[in-house]
Short mmCIF file of C-alpha atoms in Angstrom, two decimals:
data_model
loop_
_atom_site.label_atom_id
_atom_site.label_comp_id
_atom_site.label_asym_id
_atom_site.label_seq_id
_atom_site.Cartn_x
_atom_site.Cartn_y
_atom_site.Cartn_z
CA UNK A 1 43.65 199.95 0.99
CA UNK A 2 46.08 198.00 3.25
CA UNK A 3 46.71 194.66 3.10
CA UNK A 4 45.17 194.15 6.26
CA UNK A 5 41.69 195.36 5.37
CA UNK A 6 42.07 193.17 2.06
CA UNK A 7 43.05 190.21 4.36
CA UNK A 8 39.63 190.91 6.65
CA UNK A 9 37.53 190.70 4.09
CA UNK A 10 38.94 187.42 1.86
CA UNK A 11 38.72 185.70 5.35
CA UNK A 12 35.59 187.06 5.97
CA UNK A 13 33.82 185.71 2.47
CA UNK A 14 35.65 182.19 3.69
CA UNK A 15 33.73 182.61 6.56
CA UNK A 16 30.56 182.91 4.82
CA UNK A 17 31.56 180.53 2.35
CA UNK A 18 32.17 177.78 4.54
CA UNK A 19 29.16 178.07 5.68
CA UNK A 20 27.84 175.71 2.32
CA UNK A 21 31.35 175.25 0.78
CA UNK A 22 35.15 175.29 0.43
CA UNK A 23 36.22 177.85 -2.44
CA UNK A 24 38.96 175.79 -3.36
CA UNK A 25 40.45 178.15 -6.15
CA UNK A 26 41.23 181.55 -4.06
CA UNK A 27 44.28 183.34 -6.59
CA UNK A 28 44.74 187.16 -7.09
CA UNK A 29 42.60 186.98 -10.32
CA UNK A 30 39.54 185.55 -8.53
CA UNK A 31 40.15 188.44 -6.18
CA UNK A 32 38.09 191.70 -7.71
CA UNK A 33 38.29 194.79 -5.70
CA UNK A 34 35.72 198.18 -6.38
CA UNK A 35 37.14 201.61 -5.98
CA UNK A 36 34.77 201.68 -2.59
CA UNK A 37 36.97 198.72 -0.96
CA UNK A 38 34.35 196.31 -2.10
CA UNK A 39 35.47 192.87 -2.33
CA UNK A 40 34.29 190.16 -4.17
CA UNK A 41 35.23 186.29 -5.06
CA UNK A 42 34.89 184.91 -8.01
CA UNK A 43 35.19 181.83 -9.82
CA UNK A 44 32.99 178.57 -7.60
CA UNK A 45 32.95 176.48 -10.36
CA UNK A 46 34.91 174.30 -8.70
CA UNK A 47 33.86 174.91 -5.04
CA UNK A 48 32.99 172.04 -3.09
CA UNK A 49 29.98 171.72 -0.35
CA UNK A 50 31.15 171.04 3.05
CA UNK A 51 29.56 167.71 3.26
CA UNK A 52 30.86 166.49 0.03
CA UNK A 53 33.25 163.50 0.67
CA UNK A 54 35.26 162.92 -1.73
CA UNK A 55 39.57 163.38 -2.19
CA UNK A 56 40.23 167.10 -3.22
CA UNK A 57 42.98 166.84 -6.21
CA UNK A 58 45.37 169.37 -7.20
CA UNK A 59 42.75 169.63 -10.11
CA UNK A 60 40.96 172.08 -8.07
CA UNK A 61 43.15 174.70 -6.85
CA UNK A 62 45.78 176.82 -8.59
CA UNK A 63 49.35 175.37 -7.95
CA UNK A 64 50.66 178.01 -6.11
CA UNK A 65 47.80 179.05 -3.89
CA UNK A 66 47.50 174.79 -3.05
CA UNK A 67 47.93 173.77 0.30
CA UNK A 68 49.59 170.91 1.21
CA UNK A 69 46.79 168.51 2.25
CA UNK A 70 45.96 168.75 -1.40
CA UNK A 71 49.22 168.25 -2.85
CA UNK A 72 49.83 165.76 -0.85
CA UNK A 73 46.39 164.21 -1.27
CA UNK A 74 45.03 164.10 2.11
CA UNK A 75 41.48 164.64 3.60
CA UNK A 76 40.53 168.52 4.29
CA UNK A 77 38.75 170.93 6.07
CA UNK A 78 37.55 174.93 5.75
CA UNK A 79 40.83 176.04 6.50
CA UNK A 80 42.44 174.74 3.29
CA UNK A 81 41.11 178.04 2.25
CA UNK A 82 43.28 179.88 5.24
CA UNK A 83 46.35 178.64 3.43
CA UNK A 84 45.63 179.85 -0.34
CA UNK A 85 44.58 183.65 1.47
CA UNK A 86 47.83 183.12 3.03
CA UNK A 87 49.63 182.82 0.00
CA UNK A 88 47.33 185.95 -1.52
CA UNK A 89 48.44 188.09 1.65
CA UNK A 90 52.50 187.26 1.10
CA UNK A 91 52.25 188.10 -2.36
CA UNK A 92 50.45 191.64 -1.35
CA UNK A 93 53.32 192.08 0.73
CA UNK A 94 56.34 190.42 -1.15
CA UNK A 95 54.90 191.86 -4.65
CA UNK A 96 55.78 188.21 -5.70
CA UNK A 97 54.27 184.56 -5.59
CA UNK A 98 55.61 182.59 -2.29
CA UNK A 99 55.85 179.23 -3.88
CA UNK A 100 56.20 179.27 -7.46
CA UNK A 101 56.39 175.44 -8.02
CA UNK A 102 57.19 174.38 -11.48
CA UNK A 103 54.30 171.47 -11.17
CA UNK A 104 52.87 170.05 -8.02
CA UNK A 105 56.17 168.29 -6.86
CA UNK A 106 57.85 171.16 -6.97
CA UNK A 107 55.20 172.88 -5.32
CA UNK A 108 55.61 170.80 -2.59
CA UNK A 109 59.84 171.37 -2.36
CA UNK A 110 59.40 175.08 -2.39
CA UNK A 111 57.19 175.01 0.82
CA UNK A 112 59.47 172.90 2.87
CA UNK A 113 62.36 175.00 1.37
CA UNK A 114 60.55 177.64 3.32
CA UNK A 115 58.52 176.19 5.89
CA UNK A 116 60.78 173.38 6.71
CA UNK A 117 60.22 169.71 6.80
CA UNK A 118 57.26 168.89 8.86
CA UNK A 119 56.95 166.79 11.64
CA UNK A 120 56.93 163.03 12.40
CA UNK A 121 53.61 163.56 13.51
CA UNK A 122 52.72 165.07 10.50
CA UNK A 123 54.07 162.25 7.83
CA UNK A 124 51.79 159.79 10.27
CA UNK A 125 48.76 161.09 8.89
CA UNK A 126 50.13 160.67 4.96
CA UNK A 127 49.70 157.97 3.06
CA UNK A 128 51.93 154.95 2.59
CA UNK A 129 53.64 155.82 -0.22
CA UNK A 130 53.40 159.30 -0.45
CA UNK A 131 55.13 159.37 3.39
CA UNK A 132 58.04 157.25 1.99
CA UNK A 133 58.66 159.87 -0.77
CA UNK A 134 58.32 162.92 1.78
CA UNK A 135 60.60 161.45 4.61
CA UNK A 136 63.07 160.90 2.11
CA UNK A 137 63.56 164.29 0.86
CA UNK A 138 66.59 166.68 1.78
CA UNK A 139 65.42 167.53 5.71
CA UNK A 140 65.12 171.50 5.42
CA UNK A 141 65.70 174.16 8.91
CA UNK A 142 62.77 176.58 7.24
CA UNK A 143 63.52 180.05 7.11
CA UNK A 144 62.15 182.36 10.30
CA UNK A 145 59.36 184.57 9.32
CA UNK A 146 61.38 187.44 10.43
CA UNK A 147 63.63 187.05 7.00
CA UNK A 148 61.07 186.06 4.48
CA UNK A 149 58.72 188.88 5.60
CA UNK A 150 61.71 191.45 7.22
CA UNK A 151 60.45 194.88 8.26
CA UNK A 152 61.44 196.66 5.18
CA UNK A 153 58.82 195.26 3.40
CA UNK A 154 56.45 196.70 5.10
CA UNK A 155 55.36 200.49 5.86
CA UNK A 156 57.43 201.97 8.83
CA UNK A 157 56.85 205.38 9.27
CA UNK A 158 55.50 205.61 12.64
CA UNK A 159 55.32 203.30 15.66
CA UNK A 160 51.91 202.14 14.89
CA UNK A 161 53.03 200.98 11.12
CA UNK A 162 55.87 198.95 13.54
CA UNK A 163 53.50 197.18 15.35
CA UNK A 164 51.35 196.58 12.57
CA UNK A 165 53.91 194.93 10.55
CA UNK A 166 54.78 192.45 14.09
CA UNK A 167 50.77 191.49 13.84
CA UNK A 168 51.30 190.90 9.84
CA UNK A 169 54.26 189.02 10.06
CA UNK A 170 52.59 186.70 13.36
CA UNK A 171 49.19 186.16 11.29
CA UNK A 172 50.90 184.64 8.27
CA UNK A 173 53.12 182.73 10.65
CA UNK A 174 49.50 181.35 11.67
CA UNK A 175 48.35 180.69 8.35
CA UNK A 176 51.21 179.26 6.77
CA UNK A 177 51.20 176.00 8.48
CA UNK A 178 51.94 172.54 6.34
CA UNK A 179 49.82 170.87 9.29
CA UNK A 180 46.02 171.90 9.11
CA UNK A 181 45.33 170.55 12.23
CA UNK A 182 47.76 173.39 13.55
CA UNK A 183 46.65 176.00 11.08
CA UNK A 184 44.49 179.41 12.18
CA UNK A 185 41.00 178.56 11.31
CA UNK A 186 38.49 181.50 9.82
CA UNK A 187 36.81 182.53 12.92
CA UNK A 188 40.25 182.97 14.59
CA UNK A 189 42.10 184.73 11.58
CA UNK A 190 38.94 187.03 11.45
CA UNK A 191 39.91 187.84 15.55
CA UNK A 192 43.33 188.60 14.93
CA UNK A 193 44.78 191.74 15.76
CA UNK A 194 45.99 192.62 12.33
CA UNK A 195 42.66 192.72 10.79
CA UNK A 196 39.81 192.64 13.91
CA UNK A 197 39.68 196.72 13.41
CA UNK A 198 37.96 195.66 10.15
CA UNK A 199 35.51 193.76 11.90
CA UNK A 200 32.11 193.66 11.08
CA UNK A 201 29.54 191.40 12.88
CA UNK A 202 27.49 191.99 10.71
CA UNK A 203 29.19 191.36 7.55
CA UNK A 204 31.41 188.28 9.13
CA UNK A 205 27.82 186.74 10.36
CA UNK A 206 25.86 187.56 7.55
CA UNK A 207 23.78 184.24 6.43
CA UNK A 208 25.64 182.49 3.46
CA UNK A 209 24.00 183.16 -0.06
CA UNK A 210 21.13 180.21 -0.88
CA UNK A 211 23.21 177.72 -2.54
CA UNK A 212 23.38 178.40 -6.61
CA UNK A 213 21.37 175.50 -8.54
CA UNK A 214 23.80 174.25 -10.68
CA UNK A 215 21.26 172.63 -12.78
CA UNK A 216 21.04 175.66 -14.86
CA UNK A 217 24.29 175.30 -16.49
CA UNK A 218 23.77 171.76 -17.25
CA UNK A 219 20.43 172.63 -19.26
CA UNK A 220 20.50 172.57 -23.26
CA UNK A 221 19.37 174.69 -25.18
CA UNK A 222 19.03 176.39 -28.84
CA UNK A 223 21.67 179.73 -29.25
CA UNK A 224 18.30 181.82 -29.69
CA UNK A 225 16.68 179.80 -26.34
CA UNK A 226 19.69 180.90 -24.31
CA UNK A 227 19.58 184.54 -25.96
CA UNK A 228 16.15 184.90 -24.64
CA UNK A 229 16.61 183.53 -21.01
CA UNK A 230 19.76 185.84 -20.71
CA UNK A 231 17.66 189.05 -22.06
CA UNK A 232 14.79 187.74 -19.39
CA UNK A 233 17.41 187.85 -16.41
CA UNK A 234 18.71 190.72 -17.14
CA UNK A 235 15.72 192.81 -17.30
CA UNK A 236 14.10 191.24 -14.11
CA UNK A 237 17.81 191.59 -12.14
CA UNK A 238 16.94 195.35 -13.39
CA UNK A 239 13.77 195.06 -12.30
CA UNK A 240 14.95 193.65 -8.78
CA UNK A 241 17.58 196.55 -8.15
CA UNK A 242 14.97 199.22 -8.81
CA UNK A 243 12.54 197.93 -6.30
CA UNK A 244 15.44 196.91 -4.12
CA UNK A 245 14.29 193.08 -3.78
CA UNK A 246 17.24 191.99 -5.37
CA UNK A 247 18.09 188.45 -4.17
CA UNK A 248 20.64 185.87 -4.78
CA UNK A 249 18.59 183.50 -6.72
CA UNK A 250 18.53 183.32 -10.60
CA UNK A 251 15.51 184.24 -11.83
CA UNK A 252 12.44 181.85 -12.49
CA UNK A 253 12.41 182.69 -15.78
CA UNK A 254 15.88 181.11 -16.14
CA UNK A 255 14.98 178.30 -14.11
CA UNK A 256 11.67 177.05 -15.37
CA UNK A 257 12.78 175.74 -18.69
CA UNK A 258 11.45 172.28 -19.16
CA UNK A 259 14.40 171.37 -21.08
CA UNK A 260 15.96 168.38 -19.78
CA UNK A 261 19.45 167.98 -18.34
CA UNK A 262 22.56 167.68 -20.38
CA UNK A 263 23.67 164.05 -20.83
CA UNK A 264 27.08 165.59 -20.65
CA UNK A 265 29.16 165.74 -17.43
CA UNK A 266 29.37 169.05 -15.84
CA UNK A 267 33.26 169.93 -14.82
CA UNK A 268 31.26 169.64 -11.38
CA UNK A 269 31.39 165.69 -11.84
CA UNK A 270 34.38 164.21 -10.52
CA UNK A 271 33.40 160.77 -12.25
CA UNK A 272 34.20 162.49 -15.63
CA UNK A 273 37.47 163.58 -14.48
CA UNK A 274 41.34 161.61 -15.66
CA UNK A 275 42.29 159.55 -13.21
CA UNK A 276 45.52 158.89 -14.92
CA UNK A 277 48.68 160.98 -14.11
CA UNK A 278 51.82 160.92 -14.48
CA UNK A 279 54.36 162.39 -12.33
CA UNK A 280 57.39 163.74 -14.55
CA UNK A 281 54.45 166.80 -15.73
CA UNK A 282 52.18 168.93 -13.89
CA UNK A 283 48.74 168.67 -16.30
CA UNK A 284 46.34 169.54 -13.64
CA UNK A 285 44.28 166.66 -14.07
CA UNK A 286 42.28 164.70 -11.00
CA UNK A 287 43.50 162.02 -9.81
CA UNK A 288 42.17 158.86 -8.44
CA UNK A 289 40.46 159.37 -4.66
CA UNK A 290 42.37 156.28 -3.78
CA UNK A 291 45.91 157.64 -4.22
CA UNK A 292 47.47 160.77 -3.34
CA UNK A 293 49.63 163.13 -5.83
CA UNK A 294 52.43 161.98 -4.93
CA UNK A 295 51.60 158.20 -4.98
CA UNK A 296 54.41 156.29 -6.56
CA UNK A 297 57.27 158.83 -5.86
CA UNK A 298 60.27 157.46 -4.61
#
């Protein structure tokens, strides 16, 4: 399948997802593809609802798929997820990751390496401290689109494959922005020329899944109690698919358990998270909401 109708349909389950939340850990392994083009994402333990407030921490996204409002510990918005499919989409194309950073200050480095220092209007919108360590790094040019992602890269065997690869190169151009307020948002990545002949009303409209009660996971219960509400699920999800009524909800017999709720914080709670962090390593701990990653750099 070509890039393209893999890019349509990660931007399409961001569409859907934003809907309730941000996914907040798109990579290549939370990526699963069927032989029939199917795509699915994986992986929402640590997806956020869109009205949570709280300061997203390089905690929750994989370093090299992280955009730069959370590396730099700013606010964000549904198209944080733009940026990380962005990433996904070079890598399809380069057959290597973009921005392997070393840890999260790195991380940072090789964007602007790339991408090139970001505006003054940009640094306004950063904290204190984190702006003075930013404005003080080497300024970089970038490098034009045109040489990171040159023709030969891409297929060029007729003029169609031509244009194609000028509609490529412009939509990553679109999603690769440092500033999200400038960055292609979901519905408009989903319009663009590159991918719109993979587009589906139906499936880029579709109502978002009910939201998944998280509650389950934080019950406890005996080895042979969970043995027999996994058996129970399985058999009525069978029971679902024959009769074709299958739905997104757990069962009730997985839900009705009057066991109480674990005293122990799920990896859900930010509360339970490290807020201490150092900067000379790259442990993928949370970090205060108060202070960006960068906070103290000089």
């Amino acid at each position: 399948m070509l890039p393209s109708g893999h890019a349509w349909r990660k931007c399409s389950g961001a569409a859907r997802d934003q809907c309730i939340c941000m996914g907040l850990d798109l990579k290549p392994s939370n990526i699963v593809v069927k032989s029939d083009c199917t795509l699915k994402i994986l992986d929402f333990g640590l997806a956020r609802t869109a009205c949570t407030n709280f300061m997203m921490t390089p905690y929750v996204v994989t370093r090299y798929y992280r955009a730069p409002e959370v590396i730099l510990g700013m606010g964000y918005k549904e198209n944080v997820d733009i940026w990380s499919v962005g990433c996904i989409m070079a890598e399809m194309v380069l057959h290597k990751v973009l921005f392997p950073g070393r840890d999260y200050i790195d991380q940072w480095n090789k964007v602007i390496e790339q991408l090139g220092t970001p505006s003054a209007d940009f640094m306004k919108k950063l904290q204190p401290t984190v702006r003075n360590y930013v404005e003080n790094r080497p300024k970089y040019p970038g490098i034009k689109f045109e040489e990171l992602f040159p023709d030969w890269i891409f297929p060029s065997e007729s003029e169609r494959d031509k244009i194609k690869t000028s509609q490529a190169r412009d939509l990553l151009s679109k999603m690769l922005v440092i500033d999200p307020d400038k960055r292609i948002s979901v519905d408009e990545a989903l319009r663009h020329p590159y991918i719109t002949v993979w587009y589906d009303p139906a499936e880029a409209e579709a109502p978002p899944p009910q939201i998944y009660d998280a509650q389950l996971e934080e019950r406890e219960h005996a080895i042979e109690e969970w043995k027999e509400l996994i058996y129970k699920e399985v058999m009525d999800w069978e029971e679902r698919s024959k009769n074709g009524v299958v739905k997104d909800q757990p069962s009730d017999a997985a839900v009705s358990s009057n066991a109480t709720p674990s005293q122990s914080s799920s990896i859900n709670d930010i509360s339970s998270m490290s807020t201490e962090q150092t900067l000379a390593s790259d442990t993928d701990s949370s970090l205060d909401a108060s202070t960006g990653p960068l906070e103290g750099c000089r």
